[in-house]
């Protein structure tokens, strides 16, 4: 119930955990750092999968499945890759009652096993591009974990594509960043910045990492999807060459891109409030809940009316009618607010007489009286309005909490109060970036792709000429 | 191409592998016993998932996700369970650069981790029934593996339900066996027997295991789904009790049920032929492929005609138009036969003039000339006819290869030639069952649920009075 949720103003972190636990989205597993995704959380993941998978297929990708276990020697073949992932690996040393000759790593990501297979499958330019995605679980032994946001095991999708030219690989990398942006903004109603990571923040083994970053309600940034141009690094590590159109041999060009159950954390932190979850209608497993209000003598008539409404809505909406007569309507109202169902429809004897229903928006609390015959037309528009309004509100919040300065003292002040995204000049030197991180815990979230005017702007750290305007922020 | 496939009559096992590899359904992974499910195989799995998941949801189940790694001590809590699975476990001993205090087992099945969570979630009869399913990967370190049929890692779904009474658990167990039978027969077009396993063949930890069994073209049996009544075994092992309606405490009753990527193996072996895969239209990722036939001067006109046809079919069928002009039509015909696409539609300049197309059935090779305007109506019926015909053919084959005897000498002869299902009297003694297995490699696949007339029938092994008529067979 709502009273169990710590208000955001009191303790934002606790508020988040309270929502995850009380709305029964996830629970702590007996294994350290692992989570159980409960049915309500998984229903969200199913809708996220469905949305993303549709976008992947529209852009020509197909799904496949590669093994969970990767020979340890594979992980070591790409120098930066092994360095990046070694500290987080879980290792199978025994199987079938015997010690294995070579330890097997539980995949933290699948570049190495996939490129070992691509070596078998790619011979000629005719085999390219190869556009494969996989939905699976991965494991990264993290020290500090938080439900959905950072867990030892998580679910994700990882796309792995192979191309004949550097230009095609770059085009694919950018295309998939765009797909993630579309998904975040149009499905999740979460506005995102897109851009490129600095070298110190890029994927271990990538030439270049693009990302989308969203601002949460505590003004911290959350990386919601990454798309990597891997150049020929993995092709060289696994010796994957192809015969070009003009009979030469060249290494294949690669990309990879992923998004995970972390998106559920982003959804929660972008929209929810002190009463519980707030879900964008496009991803809400249930969009409308009908709560009938009756006494014993009106029970049958009201239920009949409510069932008629449900049947009228069912073809176009995901609707549930709560016929339970143990719980009170008031209890149900709080419960469905906690669960984040976008619209609650109340129907009582008086509404019935007037041929109307009351629709209550979860996001604003606004009550609207609707003639029952108009509900099948008007509720879908109301859902669209909620979807748009959540996006607009989040965008407004981000804009209000995005600042620009080239003054390091002001930068640290802004970071602490109010917090947010801070655009600031940066010379491009990793030392300046590292100093900011060490002193303020803020990192460069991304460098925007749009042409920038750096004329006259200094690096906010060293004062030398800025080569870019970077977006800094503290992040999840 | 077709010429690479070993005929069934020459070597059935090799025929199967040739189809899996040449139709690009799966490939061998670098890790022993593991497979890569390639895009064409995974597209089949996606359709299987979609079909089964729909049936699970219709019967009130929801999906969730539980962790991959299970503390070793959990597996040991149910005596029969640990005995059954110990030899097949893969164990993570190191993670995050350190040796773990307790080794973690990669799930071979999830009863133990799920019942550890159910202990947290179930307090009262109001929390029951709990009807949860999960789609995931599992690992069983098998010595002898075969693509799809038996691999160290495989994908599956596992349902885990909790109930207030023994009767409800039994009802659920039977319901899910029914769901598997419906899926096998109506989606896969594979007729199955259903029944109960003997004690020696049941799931490790179950009170009773129900199953469906299908006959493959080599007359061997393939277990295609199992549904277990677990009684209170796991509730007792994990101390999961609930408060009953009348305020008493009782242990919860459990079921579990699963089906896996093995179903893809069953699909292949039930219907395919020496030219390649034959897929039931309901599960075929592509149902109709259009192959245009043209010369340079007719190319544009034929393609235009073919595109019109594709657009007319697309709303109701999964259709692909092959516009590639490098490969010859003949090459394409063989390729799509190999891939098992149920209907190939040929369109050439002469067909175009006559306003007709040629539709060729993959299962029978039958050619039908259709007025192009009628194709959107007639092709769907043709697909239905194929679906039905595959089922009927498989059912006829099973009937022709099902025998009845109570004579052990005749039994062994029939098993060797022609092979198949043999119904025979059995006294119920495990020793007689074990003797048959040792001497003939045949096992009791199931005991039918329907009331049986055992009057006067002897156990075919010991000659004592038969308590049941069991179905014997050699199996995958």
Short mmCIF file of N, CA and C in Angstrom, two decimals, chain B residues 195-322:
data_model
loop_
_atom_site.label_atom_id
_atom_site.label_comp_id
_atom_site.label_asym_id
_atom_site.label_seq_id
_atom_site.Cartn_x
_atom_site.Cartn_y
_atom_site.Cartn_z
N UNK B 195 0.02 -40.01 -21.12
CA UNK B 195 -0.13 -40.99 -20.06
C UNK B 195 0.81 -40.71 -18.91
N UNK B 196 1.00 -41.73 -18.08
CA UNK B 196 1.80 -41.53 -16.88
C UNK B 196 3.08 -42.37 -16.98
N UNK B 197 4.17 -41.83 -16.43
CA UNK B 197 5.44 -42.54 -16.43
C UNK B 197 5.47 -43.56 -15.29
N UNK B 198 6.28 -44.57 -15.44
CA UNK B 198 6.51 -45.48 -14.31
C UNK B 198 7.43 -44.79 -13.31
N UNK B 199 7.54 -45.36 -12.12
CA UNK B 199 8.38 -44.74 -11.10
C UNK B 199 9.83 -44.59 -11.54
N UNK B 200 10.31 -45.55 -12.31
CA UNK B 200 11.72 -45.48 -12.69
C UNK B 200 11.96 -44.41 -13.75
N UNK B 201 10.92 -43.96 -14.42
CA UNK B 201 11.09 -42.97 -15.49
C UNK B 201 10.62 -41.58 -15.08
N UNK B 202 10.10 -41.44 -13.87
CA UNK B 202 9.53 -40.14 -13.50
C UNK B 202 10.62 -39.14 -13.11
N UNK B 203 10.23 -37.88 -13.02
CA UNK B 203 11.12 -36.78 -12.66
C UNK B 203 11.66 -36.96 -11.24
N UNK B 204 12.92 -36.60 -11.05
CA UNK B 204 13.57 -36.76 -9.74
C UNK B 204 12.99 -35.78 -8.74
N UNK B 205 12.10 -36.27 -7.89
CA UNK B 205 11.45 -35.39 -6.91
C UNK B 205 9.95 -35.35 -7.08
N UNK B 206 9.44 -35.99 -8.13
CA UNK B 206 7.99 -35.97 -8.39
C UNK B 206 7.30 -37.15 -7.73
N UNK B 207 6.01 -36.96 -7.45
CA UNK B 207 5.16 -38.05 -7.02
C UNK B 207 4.72 -38.83 -8.25
N UNK B 208 4.43 -38.07 -9.31
CA UNK B 208 3.90 -38.65 -10.54
C UNK B 208 4.27 -37.76 -11.71
N UNK B 209 4.72 -38.36 -12.80
CA UNK B 209 5.04 -37.60 -14.01
C UNK B 209 4.14 -38.03 -15.16
N UNK B 210 3.46 -37.06 -15.75
CA UNK B 210 2.69 -37.31 -16.96
C UNK B 210 3.52 -36.83 -18.15
N UNK B 211 3.26 -37.40 -19.31
CA UNK B 211 4.06 -37.01 -20.46
C UNK B 211 3.28 -37.16 -21.75
N UNK B 212 3.81 -36.56 -22.78
CA UNK B 212 3.32 -36.85 -24.13
C UNK B 212 4.49 -37.46 -24.90
N UNK B 213 4.19 -38.45 -25.74
CA UNK B 213 5.21 -39.16 -26.49
C UNK B 213 4.81 -39.19 -27.96
N UNK B 214 5.76 -38.87 -28.81
CA UNK B 214 5.49 -38.84 -30.26
C UNK B 214 6.35 -39.88 -30.96
N UNK B 215 5.81 -40.47 -32.02
CA UNK B 215 6.61 -41.41 -32.79
C UNK B 215 7.31 -40.70 -33.94
N UNK B 216 8.63 -40.89 -34.02
CA UNK B 216 9.40 -40.31 -35.11
C UNK B 216 9.36 -41.24 -36.33
N UNK B 217 9.91 -40.80 -37.45
CA UNK B 217 9.83 -41.61 -38.67
C UNK B 217 10.65 -42.89 -38.60
N UNK B 218 11.62 -42.95 -37.68
CA UNK B 218 12.37 -44.20 -37.51
C UNK B 218 11.68 -45.09 -36.48
N UNK B 219 10.45 -44.71 -36.12
CA UNK B 219 9.60 -45.47 -35.21
C UNK B 219 10.06 -45.40 -33.75
N UNK B 220 11.04 -44.57 -33.47
CA UNK B 220 11.43 -44.38 -32.08
C UNK B 220 10.54 -43.32 -31.45
N UNK B 221 10.49 -43.35 -30.13
CA UNK B 221 9.63 -42.44 -29.40
C UNK B 221 10.42 -41.22 -28.96
N UNK B 222 9.75 -40.08 -28.91
CA UNK B 222 10.38 -38.87 -28.40
C UNK B 222 9.45 -38.24 -27.37
N UNK B 223 9.95 -38.08 -26.16
CA UNK B 223 9.18 -37.43 -25.10
C UNK B 223 9.17 -35.93 -25.39
N UNK B 224 7.98 -35.37 -25.57
CA UNK B 224 7.90 -34.00 -26.09
C UNK B 224 7.43 -32.99 -25.05
N UNK B 225 7.12 -33.46 -23.85
CA UNK B 225 6.69 -32.54 -22.80
C UNK B 225 6.36 -33.37 -21.57
N UNK B 226 6.67 -32.85 -20.39
CA UNK B 226 6.34 -33.59 -19.17
C UNK B 226 5.68 -32.65 -18.17
N UNK B 227 4.81 -33.22 -17.36
CA UNK B 227 4.08 -32.46 -16.36
C UNK B 227 4.11 -33.28 -15.06
N UNK B 228 4.65 -32.66 -14.01
CA UNK B 228 4.91 -33.41 -12.78
C UNK B 228 4.02 -32.96 -11.63
N UNK B 229 3.43 -33.93 -10.96
CA UNK B 229 2.79 -33.65 -9.69
C UNK B 229 3.87 -33.87 -8.63
N UNK B 230 4.27 -32.79 -7.96
CA UNK B 230 5.38 -32.88 -7.01
C UNK B 230 4.89 -33.12 -5.58
N UNK B 231 3.59 -33.27 -5.42
CA UNK B 231 3.05 -33.48 -4.07
C UNK B 231 3.51 -32.37 -3.13
N UNK B 232 3.91 -32.74 -1.93
CA UNK B 232 4.41 -31.73 -0.98
C UNK B 232 5.92 -31.85 -0.82
N UNK B 233 6.56 -32.57 -1.73
CA UNK B 233 8.01 -32.83 -1.57
C UNK B 233 8.83 -31.56 -1.47
N UNK B 234 8.62 -30.62 -2.39
CA UNK B 234 9.44 -29.40 -2.36
C UNK B 234 8.98 -28.45 -1.27
N UNK B 235 7.68 -28.44 -0.99
CA UNK B 235 7.18 -27.60 0.11
C UNK B 235 7.80 -28.06 1.43
N UNK B 236 7.93 -29.37 1.60
CA UNK B 236 8.56 -29.87 2.83
C UNK B 236 10.05 -29.56 2.84
N UNK B 237 10.71 -29.76 1.71
CA UNK B 237 12.15 -29.50 1.65
C UNK B 237 12.45 -28.03 1.95
N UNK B 238 11.58 -27.13 1.53
CA UNK B 238 11.84 -25.70 1.72
C UNK B 238 10.91 -25.08 2.77
N UNK B 239 10.21 -25.94 3.47
CA UNK B 239 9.35 -25.51 4.57
C UNK B 239 8.35 -24.42 4.14
N UNK B 240 7.60 -24.72 3.09
CA UNK B 240 6.61 -23.76 2.61
C UNK B 240 5.22 -24.19 3.07
N UNK B 241 4.72 -23.50 4.08
CA UNK B 241 3.39 -23.81 4.60
C UNK B 241 2.46 -22.62 4.34
N UNK B 242 1.16 -22.87 4.45
CA UNK B 242 0.20 -21.77 4.30
C UNK B 242 -0.91 -21.96 5.32
N UNK B 243 -1.54 -20.84 5.67
CA UNK B 243 -2.67 -20.91 6.57
C UNK B 243 -3.93 -21.24 5.77
N UNK B 244 -4.59 -22.31 6.14
CA UNK B 244 -5.76 -22.74 5.38
C UNK B 244 -6.95 -21.86 5.72
N UNK B 245 -8.00 -22.05 4.96
CA UNK B 245 -9.25 -21.32 5.15
C UNK B 245 -9.74 -21.40 6.60
N UNK B 246 -9.51 -22.54 7.24
CA UNK B 246 -9.96 -22.71 8.63
C UNK B 246 -8.80 -22.61 9.62
N UNK B 247 -7.83 -21.72 9.28
CA UNK B 247 -6.77 -21.30 10.22
C UNK B 247 -5.79 -22.41 10.63
N UNK B 248 -5.72 -23.49 9.86
CA UNK B 248 -4.69 -24.47 10.15
C UNK B 248 -3.47 -24.21 9.27
N UNK B 249 -2.38 -24.88 9.58
CA UNK B 249 -1.19 -24.78 8.74
C UNK B 249 -1.04 -26.07 7.94
N UNK B 250 -0.73 -25.94 6.65
CA UNK B 250 -0.48 -27.14 5.86
C UNK B 250 0.65 -26.84 4.87
N UNK B 251 1.33 -27.88 4.45
CA UNK B 251 2.31 -27.70 3.38
C UNK B 251 1.59 -27.46 2.05
N UNK B 252 2.24 -26.70 1.21
CA UNK B 252 1.67 -26.36 -0.10
C UNK B 252 1.89 -27.52 -1.07
N UNK B 253 0.98 -27.68 -2.02
CA UNK B 253 1.08 -28.72 -3.05
C UNK B 253 1.64 -28.11 -4.34
N UNK B 254 2.46 -28.89 -5.04
CA UNK B 254 3.20 -28.31 -6.16
C UNK B 254 3.10 -29.10 -7.45
N UNK B 255 3.28 -28.38 -8.55
CA UNK B 255 3.47 -29.04 -9.85
C UNK B 255 4.63 -28.36 -10.57
N UNK B 256 5.21 -29.04 -11.53
CA UNK B 256 6.10 -28.36 -12.48
C UNK B 256 5.95 -29.05 -13.82
N UNK B 257 6.23 -28.33 -14.88
CA UNK B 257 6.02 -28.86 -16.23
C UNK B 257 6.90 -28.11 -17.21
N UNK B 258 7.41 -28.83 -18.20
CA UNK B 258 8.36 -28.20 -19.10
C UNK B 258 8.36 -28.77 -20.50
N UNK B 259 8.75 -27.90 -21.43
CA UNK B 259 9.00 -28.32 -22.81
C UNK B 259 10.16 -27.48 -23.32
N UNK B 260 10.93 -28.02 -24.23
CA UNK B 260 12.21 -27.40 -24.57
C UNK B 260 12.46 -27.31 -26.07
N UNK B 261 13.64 -26.81 -26.42
CA UNK B 261 14.06 -26.72 -27.82
C UNK B 261 14.12 -28.10 -28.49
N UNK B 262 14.05 -29.15 -27.69
CA UNK B 262 13.88 -30.49 -28.20
C UNK B 262 12.67 -30.61 -29.14
N UNK B 263 11.66 -29.79 -28.91
CA UNK B 263 10.48 -29.81 -29.78
C UNK B 263 10.87 -29.55 -31.22
N UNK B 264 11.93 -28.77 -31.42
CA UNK B 264 12.38 -28.51 -32.80
C UNK B 264 12.89 -29.81 -33.42
N UNK B 265 13.60 -30.60 -32.62
CA UNK B 265 14.03 -31.92 -33.08
C UNK B 265 12.84 -32.80 -33.44
N UNK B 266 11.81 -32.75 -32.60
CA UNK B 266 10.61 -33.56 -32.86
C UNK B 266 9.93 -33.14 -34.16
N UNK B 267 9.84 -31.83 -34.35
CA UNK B 267 9.26 -31.29 -35.59
C UNK B 267 9.98 -31.83 -36.82
N UNK B 268 11.30 -31.75 -36.76
CA UNK B 268 12.11 -32.18 -37.90
C UNK B 268 11.89 -33.66 -38.18
N UNK B 269 12.00 -34.47 -37.12
CA UNK B 269 11.97 -35.92 -37.32
C UNK B 269 10.58 -36.45 -37.61
N UNK B 270 9.55 -35.68 -37.30
CA UNK B 270 8.20 -36.17 -37.57
C UNK B 270 7.80 -35.98 -39.02
N UNK B 271 8.23 -34.87 -39.63
CA UNK B 271 7.66 -34.52 -40.93
C UNK B 271 8.63 -34.47 -42.11
N UNK B 272 9.91 -34.28 -41.84
CA UNK B 272 10.82 -33.93 -42.94
C UNK B 272 11.11 -35.11 -43.85
N UNK B 273 11.68 -34.83 -45.01
CA UNK B 273 11.95 -35.90 -45.97
C UNK B 273 13.37 -35.76 -46.54
N UNK B 274 13.67 -36.52 -47.56
CA UNK B 274 15.05 -36.55 -48.04
C UNK B 274 15.46 -35.27 -48.78
N UNK B 275 14.49 -34.41 -49.08
CA UNK B 275 14.83 -33.12 -49.70
C UNK B 275 15.13 -32.06 -48.65
N UNK B 276 14.73 -32.32 -47.42
CA UNK B 276 14.98 -31.33 -46.36
C UNK B 276 13.83 -31.24 -45.39
N UNK B 277 13.75 -30.06 -44.81
CA UNK B 277 12.76 -29.80 -43.78
C UNK B 277 11.35 -29.76 -44.38
N UNK B 278 10.38 -30.26 -43.60
CA UNK B 278 8.97 -30.03 -43.93
C UNK B 278 8.34 -29.42 -42.69
N UNK B 279 7.80 -28.23 -42.80
CA UNK B 279 7.28 -27.54 -41.61
C UNK B 279 5.76 -27.44 -41.66
N UNK B 280 5.11 -27.62 -40.52
CA UNK B 280 3.67 -27.38 -40.47
C UNK B 280 3.41 -25.89 -40.65
N UNK B 281 2.46 -25.51 -41.48
CA UNK B 281 2.22 -24.09 -41.81
C UNK B 281 2.02 -23.21 -40.57
N UNK B 282 1.42 -23.75 -39.54
CA UNK B 282 1.12 -22.94 -38.37
C UNK B 282 2.40 -22.46 -37.67
N UNK B 283 3.48 -23.24 -37.79
CA UNK B 283 4.74 -22.86 -37.14
C UNK B 283 5.80 -22.37 -38.11
N UNK B 284 5.54 -22.49 -39.40
CA UNK B 284 6.56 -22.09 -40.38
C UNK B 284 6.76 -20.58 -40.33
N UNK B 285 8.01 -20.11 -40.10
CA UNK B 285 8.25 -18.67 -40.07
C UNK B 285 7.86 -18.00 -41.38
N UNK B 286 8.14 -18.67 -42.50
CA UNK B 286 7.64 -18.21 -43.80
C UNK B 286 6.70 -19.30 -44.32
N UNK B 287 5.48 -18.92 -44.68
CA UNK B 287 4.51 -19.93 -45.12
C UNK B 287 4.49 -20.07 -46.64
N UNK B 288 4.74 -18.97 -47.32
CA UNK B 288 4.69 -18.98 -48.79
C UNK B 288 5.89 -18.20 -49.31
N UNK B 289 6.63 -18.82 -50.24
CA UNK B 289 7.70 -18.08 -50.91
C UNK B 289 7.33 -17.94 -52.38
N UNK B 290 7.46 -16.73 -52.90
CA UNK B 290 7.17 -16.50 -54.32
C UNK B 290 8.48 -16.45 -55.08
N UNK B 291 8.58 -17.33 -56.07
CA UNK B 291 9.79 -17.36 -56.90
C UNK B 291 9.42 -16.87 -58.30
N UNK B 292 9.85 -15.68 -58.67
CA UNK B 292 9.56 -15.18 -60.02
C UNK B 292 10.53 -15.80 -61.03
N UNK B 293 10.02 -16.09 -62.20
CA UNK B 293 10.85 -16.70 -63.25
C UNK B 293 10.85 -15.76 -64.44
N UNK B 294 12.04 -15.28 -64.79
CA UNK B 294 12.07 -14.27 -65.85
C UNK B 294 13.38 -14.30 -66.62
N UNK B 295 13.33 -13.72 -67.81
CA UNK B 295 14.55 -13.39 -68.54
C UNK B 295 14.71 -11.88 -68.46
N UNK B 296 15.84 -11.39 -69.00
CA UNK B 296 16.08 -9.95 -68.90
C UNK B 296 14.91 -9.10 -69.38
N UNK B 297 14.34 -9.53 -70.54
CA UNK B 297 13.31 -8.69 -71.15
C UNK B 297 11.96 -8.78 -70.41
N UNK B 298 11.77 -9.85 -69.62
CA UNK B 298 10.50 -9.97 -68.90
C UNK B 298 10.64 -9.61 -67.42
N UNK B 299 11.88 -9.31 -67.00
CA UNK B 299 12.17 -9.12 -65.58
C UNK B 299 11.23 -8.13 -64.90
N UNK B 300 11.17 -6.94 -65.42
CA UNK B 300 10.40 -5.90 -64.73
C UNK B 300 8.92 -6.23 -64.62
N UNK B 301 8.36 -6.75 -65.72
CA UNK B 301 6.93 -7.07 -65.73
C UNK B 301 6.60 -8.18 -64.74
N UNK B 302 7.44 -9.23 -64.74
CA UNK B 302 7.19 -10.36 -63.83
C UNK B 302 7.34 -9.91 -62.38
N UNK B 303 8.38 -9.12 -62.11
CA UNK B 303 8.58 -8.67 -60.73
C UNK B 303 7.41 -7.82 -60.25
N UNK B 304 6.91 -7.00 -61.14
CA UNK B 304 5.79 -6.15 -60.78
C UNK B 304 4.56 -7.00 -60.42
N UNK B 305 4.34 -8.01 -61.27
CA UNK B 305 3.24 -8.95 -61.05
C UNK B 305 3.43 -9.67 -59.70
N UNK B 306 4.67 -10.12 -59.44
CA UNK B 306 4.97 -10.88 -58.22
C UNK B 306 4.81 -10.00 -56.98
N UNK B 307 5.22 -8.74 -57.11
CA UNK B 307 5.09 -7.82 -55.96
C UNK B 307 3.62 -7.57 -55.64
N UNK B 308 2.83 -7.47 -56.69
CA UNK B 308 1.39 -7.30 -56.48
C UNK B 308 0.81 -8.48 -55.72
N UNK B 309 1.26 -9.68 -56.12
CA UNK B 309 0.78 -10.89 -55.45
C UNK B 309 1.22 -10.88 -53.98
N UNK B 310 2.49 -10.56 -53.76
CA UNK B 310 3.00 -10.54 -52.38
C UNK B 310 2.18 -9.57 -51.53
N UNK B 311 1.94 -8.39 -52.06
CA UNK B 311 1.19 -7.39 -51.28
C UNK B 311 -0.24 -7.86 -51.01
N UNK B 312 -0.79 -8.63 -51.95
CA UNK B 312 -2.15 -9.14 -51.75
C UNK B 312 -2.18 -10.23 -50.68
N UNK B 313 -1.07 -10.99 -50.57
CA UNK B 313 -1.03 -12.10 -49.61
C UNK B 313 -0.60 -11.64 -48.21
N UNK B 314 0.20 -10.59 -48.16
CA UNK B 314 0.86 -10.20 -46.90
C UNK B 314 -0.08 -10.00 -45.71
N UNK B 315 -1.28 -9.45 -45.91
CA UNK B 315 -2.13 -9.25 -44.73
C UNK B 315 -2.54 -10.55 -44.04
N UNK B 316 -2.62 -11.65 -44.79
CA UNK B 316 -3.13 -12.87 -44.16
C UNK B 316 -2.10 -13.99 -44.04
N UNK B 317 -0.96 -13.86 -44.71
CA UNK B 317 0.03 -14.94 -44.69
C UNK B 317 1.43 -14.40 -44.42
N UNK B 318 2.31 -15.27 -43.95
CA UNK B 318 3.72 -14.89 -43.83
C UNK B 318 4.39 -15.23 -45.16
N UNK B 319 4.57 -14.22 -45.98
CA UNK B 319 5.00 -14.44 -47.36
C UNK B 319 6.30 -13.69 -47.65
N UNK B 320 7.14 -14.32 -48.46
CA UNK B 320 8.39 -13.70 -48.87
C UNK B 320 8.49 -13.78 -50.39
N UNK B 321 8.95 -12.71 -51.01
CA UNK B 321 9.21 -12.71 -52.45
C UNK B 321 10.72 -12.71 -52.65
N UNK B 322 11.21 -13.67 -53.40
CA UNK B 322 12.65 -13.76 -53.64
C UNK B 322 12.99 -13.03 -54.94
#
